[in-house]
Short mmCIF file of N, CA and C in Angstrom, two decimals:
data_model
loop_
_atom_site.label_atom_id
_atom_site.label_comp_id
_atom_site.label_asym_id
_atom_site.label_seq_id
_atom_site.Cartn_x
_atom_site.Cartn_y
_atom_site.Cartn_z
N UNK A 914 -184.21 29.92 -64.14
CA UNK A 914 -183.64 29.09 -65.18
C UNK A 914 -183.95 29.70 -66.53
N UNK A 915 -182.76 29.63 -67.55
CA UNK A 915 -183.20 30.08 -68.90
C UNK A 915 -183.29 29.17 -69.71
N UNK A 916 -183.77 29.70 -70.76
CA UNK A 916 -183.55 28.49 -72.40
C UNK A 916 -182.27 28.28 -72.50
N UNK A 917 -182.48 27.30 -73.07
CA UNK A 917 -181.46 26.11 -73.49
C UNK A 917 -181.22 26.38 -75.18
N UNK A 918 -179.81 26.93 -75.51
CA UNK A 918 -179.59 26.81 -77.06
C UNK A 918 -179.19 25.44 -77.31
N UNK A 919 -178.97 25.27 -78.39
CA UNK A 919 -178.48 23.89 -79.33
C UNK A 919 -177.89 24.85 -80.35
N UNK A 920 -177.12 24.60 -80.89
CA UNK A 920 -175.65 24.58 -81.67
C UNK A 920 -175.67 23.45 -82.35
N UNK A 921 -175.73 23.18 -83.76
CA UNK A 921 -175.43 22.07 -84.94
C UNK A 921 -174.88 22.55 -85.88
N UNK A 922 -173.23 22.66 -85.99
CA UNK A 922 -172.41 23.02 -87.04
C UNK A 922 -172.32 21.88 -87.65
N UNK A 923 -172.87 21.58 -88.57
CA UNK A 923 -172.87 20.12 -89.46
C UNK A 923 -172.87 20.39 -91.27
N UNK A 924 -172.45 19.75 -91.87
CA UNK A 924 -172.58 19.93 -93.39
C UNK A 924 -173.77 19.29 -94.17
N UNK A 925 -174.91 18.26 -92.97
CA UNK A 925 -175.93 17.57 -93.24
C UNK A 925 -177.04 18.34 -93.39
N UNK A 926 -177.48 19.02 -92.14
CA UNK A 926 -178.89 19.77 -91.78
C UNK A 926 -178.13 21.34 -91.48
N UNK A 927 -178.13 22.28 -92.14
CA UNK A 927 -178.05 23.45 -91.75
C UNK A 927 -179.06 24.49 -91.82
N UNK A 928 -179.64 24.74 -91.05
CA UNK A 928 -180.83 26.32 -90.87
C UNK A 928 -180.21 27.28 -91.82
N UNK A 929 -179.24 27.63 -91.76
CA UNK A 929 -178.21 29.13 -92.52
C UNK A 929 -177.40 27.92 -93.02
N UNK A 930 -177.40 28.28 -94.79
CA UNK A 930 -176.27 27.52 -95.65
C UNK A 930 -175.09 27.93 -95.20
N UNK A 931 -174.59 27.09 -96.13
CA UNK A 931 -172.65 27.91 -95.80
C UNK A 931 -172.40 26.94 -97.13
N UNK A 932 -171.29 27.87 -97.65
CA UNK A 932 -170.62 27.34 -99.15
C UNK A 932 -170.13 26.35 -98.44
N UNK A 933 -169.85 25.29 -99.12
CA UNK A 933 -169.19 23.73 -99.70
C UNK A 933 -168.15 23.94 -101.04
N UNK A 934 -167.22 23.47 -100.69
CA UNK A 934 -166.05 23.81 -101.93
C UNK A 934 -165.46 22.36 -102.18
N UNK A 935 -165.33 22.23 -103.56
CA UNK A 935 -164.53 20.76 -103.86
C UNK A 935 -163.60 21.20 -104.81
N UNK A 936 -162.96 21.02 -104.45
CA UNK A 936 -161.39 21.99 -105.18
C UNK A 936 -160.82 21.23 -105.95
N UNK A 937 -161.19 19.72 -106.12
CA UNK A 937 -160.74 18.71 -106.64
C UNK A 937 -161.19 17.33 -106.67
N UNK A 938 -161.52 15.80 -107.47
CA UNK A 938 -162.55 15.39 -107.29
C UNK A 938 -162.33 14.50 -105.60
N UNK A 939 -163.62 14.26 -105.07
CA UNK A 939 -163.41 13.51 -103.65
C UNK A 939 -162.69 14.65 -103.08
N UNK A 940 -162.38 15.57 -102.67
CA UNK A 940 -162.42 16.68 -101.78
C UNK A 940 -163.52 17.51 -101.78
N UNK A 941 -163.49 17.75 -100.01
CA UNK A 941 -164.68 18.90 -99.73
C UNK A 941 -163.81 20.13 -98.70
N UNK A 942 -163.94 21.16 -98.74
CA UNK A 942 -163.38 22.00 -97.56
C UNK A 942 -164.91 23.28 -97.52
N UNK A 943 -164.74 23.65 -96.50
CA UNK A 943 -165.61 24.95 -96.15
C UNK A 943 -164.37 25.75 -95.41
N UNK A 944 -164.88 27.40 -95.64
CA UNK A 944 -164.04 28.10 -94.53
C UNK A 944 -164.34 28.20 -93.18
N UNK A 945 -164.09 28.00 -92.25
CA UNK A 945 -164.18 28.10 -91.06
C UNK A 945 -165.22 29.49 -90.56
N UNK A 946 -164.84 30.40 -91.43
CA UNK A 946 -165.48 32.10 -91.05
C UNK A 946 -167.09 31.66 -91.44
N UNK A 947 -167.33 31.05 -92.50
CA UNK A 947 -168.84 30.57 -92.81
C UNK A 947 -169.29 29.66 -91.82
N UNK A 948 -168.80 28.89 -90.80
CA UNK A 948 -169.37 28.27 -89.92
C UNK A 948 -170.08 29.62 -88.40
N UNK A 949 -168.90 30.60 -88.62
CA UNK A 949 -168.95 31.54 -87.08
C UNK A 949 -170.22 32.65 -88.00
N UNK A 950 -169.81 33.04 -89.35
CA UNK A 950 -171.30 33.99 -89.38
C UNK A 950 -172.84 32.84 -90.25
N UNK A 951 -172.63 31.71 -90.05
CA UNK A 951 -174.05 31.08 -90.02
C UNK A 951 -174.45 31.00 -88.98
N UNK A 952 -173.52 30.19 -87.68
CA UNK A 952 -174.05 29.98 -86.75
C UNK A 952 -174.73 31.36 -85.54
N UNK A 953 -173.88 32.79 -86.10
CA UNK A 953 -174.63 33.71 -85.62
C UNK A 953 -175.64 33.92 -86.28
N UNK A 954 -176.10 34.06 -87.27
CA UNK A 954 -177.69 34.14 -88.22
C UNK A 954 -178.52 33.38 -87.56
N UNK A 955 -178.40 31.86 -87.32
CA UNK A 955 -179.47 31.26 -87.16
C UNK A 955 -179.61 31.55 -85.76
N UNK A 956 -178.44 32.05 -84.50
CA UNK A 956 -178.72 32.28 -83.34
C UNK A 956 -179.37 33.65 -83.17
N UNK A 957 -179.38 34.50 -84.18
CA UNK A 957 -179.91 35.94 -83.98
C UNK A 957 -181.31 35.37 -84.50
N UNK A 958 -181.63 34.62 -85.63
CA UNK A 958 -183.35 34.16 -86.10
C UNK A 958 -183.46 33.76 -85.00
N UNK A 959 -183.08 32.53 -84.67
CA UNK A 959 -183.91 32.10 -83.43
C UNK A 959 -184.39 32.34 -82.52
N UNK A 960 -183.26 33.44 -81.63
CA UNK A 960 -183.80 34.28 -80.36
C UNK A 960 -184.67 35.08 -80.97
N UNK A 961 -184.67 35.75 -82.35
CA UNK A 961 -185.57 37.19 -82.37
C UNK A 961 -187.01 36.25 -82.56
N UNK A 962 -187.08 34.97 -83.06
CA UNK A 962 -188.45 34.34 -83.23
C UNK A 962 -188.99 33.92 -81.91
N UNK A 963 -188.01 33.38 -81.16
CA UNK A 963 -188.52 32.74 -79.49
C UNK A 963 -188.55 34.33 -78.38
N UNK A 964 -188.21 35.64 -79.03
CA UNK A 964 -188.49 36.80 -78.24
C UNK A 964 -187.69 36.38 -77.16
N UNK A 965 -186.21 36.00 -77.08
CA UNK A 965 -185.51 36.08 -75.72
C UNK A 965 -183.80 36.82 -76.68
N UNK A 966 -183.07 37.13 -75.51
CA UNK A 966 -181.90 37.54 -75.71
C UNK A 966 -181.12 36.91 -74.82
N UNK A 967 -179.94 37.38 -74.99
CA UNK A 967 -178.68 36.52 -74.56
C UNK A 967 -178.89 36.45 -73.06
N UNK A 968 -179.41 36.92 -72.14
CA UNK A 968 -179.61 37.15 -71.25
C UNK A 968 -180.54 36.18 -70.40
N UNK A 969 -181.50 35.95 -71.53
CA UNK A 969 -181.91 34.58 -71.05
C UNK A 969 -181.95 33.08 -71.49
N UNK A 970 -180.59 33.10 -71.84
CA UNK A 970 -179.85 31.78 -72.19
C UNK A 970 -179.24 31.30 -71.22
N UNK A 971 -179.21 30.19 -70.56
CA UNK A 971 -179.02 29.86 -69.69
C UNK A 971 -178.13 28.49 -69.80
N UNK A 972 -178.01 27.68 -70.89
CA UNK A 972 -177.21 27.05 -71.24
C UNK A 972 -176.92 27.04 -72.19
N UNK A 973 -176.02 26.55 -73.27
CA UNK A 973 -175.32 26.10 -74.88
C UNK A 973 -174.74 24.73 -74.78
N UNK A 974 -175.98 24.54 -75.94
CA UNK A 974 -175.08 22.50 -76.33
C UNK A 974 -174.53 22.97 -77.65
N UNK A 975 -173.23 22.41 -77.82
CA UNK A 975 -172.54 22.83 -79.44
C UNK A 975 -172.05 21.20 -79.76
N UNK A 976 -172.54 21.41 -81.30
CA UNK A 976 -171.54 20.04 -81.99
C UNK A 976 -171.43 20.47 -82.82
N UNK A 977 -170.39 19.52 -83.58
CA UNK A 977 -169.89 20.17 -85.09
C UNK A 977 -169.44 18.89 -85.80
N UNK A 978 -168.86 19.41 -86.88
CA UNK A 978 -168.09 17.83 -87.57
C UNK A 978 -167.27 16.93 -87.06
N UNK A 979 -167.69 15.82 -87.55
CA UNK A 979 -166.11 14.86 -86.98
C UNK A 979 -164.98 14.72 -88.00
N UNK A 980 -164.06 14.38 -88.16
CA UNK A 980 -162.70 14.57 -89.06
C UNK A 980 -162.25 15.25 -89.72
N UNK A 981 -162.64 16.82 -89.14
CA UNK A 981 -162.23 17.66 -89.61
C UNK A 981 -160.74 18.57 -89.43
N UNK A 982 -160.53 19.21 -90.08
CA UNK A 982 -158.38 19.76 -89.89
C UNK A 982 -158.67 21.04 -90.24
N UNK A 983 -159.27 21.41 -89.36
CA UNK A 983 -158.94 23.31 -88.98
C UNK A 983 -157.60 24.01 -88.55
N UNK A 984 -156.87 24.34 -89.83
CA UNK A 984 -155.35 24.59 -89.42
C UNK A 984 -156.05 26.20 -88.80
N UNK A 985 -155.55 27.04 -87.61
CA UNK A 985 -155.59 28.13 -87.13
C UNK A 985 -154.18 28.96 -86.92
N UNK A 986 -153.42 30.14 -87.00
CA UNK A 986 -152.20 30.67 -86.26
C UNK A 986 -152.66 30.83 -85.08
N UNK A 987 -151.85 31.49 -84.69
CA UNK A 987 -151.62 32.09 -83.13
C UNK A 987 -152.81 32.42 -82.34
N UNK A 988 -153.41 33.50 -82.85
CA UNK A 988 -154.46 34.23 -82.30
C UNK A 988 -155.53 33.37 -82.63
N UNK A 989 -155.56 32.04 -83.24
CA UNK A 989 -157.10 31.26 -83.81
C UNK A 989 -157.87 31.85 -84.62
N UNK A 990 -157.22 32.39 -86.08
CA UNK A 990 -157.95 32.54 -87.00
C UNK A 990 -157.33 31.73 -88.26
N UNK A 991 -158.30 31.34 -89.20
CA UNK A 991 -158.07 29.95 -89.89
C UNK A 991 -157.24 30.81 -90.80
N UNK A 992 -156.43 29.63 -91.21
CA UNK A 992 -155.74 29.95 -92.44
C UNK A 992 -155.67 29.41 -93.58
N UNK A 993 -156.50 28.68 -93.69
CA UNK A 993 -157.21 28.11 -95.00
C UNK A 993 -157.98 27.11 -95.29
N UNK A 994 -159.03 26.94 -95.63
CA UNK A 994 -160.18 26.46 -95.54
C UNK A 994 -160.35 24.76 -94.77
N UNK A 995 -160.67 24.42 -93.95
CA UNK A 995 -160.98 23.40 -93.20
C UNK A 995 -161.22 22.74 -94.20
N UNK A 996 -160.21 21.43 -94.02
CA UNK A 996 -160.31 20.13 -94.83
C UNK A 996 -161.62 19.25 -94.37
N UNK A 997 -162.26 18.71 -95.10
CA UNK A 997 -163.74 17.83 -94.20
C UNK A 997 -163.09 16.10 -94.58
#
């Protein structure tokens, strides 16, 4: 059996920041690309601090925001910044 990751893409508690944008008043958006290279930072700190690699991961719990509008094209890359 391996370690167990946890995954918390949230705008509350983040380990690795990520910009927050208010483009206007009572709007918030982030880009989507700042969620995929935080959540690798804090997964590369973490394993290099707990001395394991991908190899001995053995499960992934992921959550993220609720009401959020991640427009994506075709291939699933965003096309402009996730409405929160």
């Amino acid at each position: 059996m391996g370690v167990f990751l946890g995954i918390d893409v949230s705008t509350t508690a983040a380990s690795t920041e990520t910009p927050l944008s208010a483009p206007r008043p009572l709007w918030s958006e982030q880009d989507p690309r700042d969620w995929w290279r935080g959540a690798r930072t804090s997964i590369r700190r973490v394993m290099t601090e707990a001395g394991v690699t991908g190899a001995n991961v053995g499960a992934v719990g992921l959550t993220g925001q609720m009401h959020s509008l991640t427009l994506v094209d075709e291939g699933g890359s965003p096309l402009r910044p996730a409405i929160l």
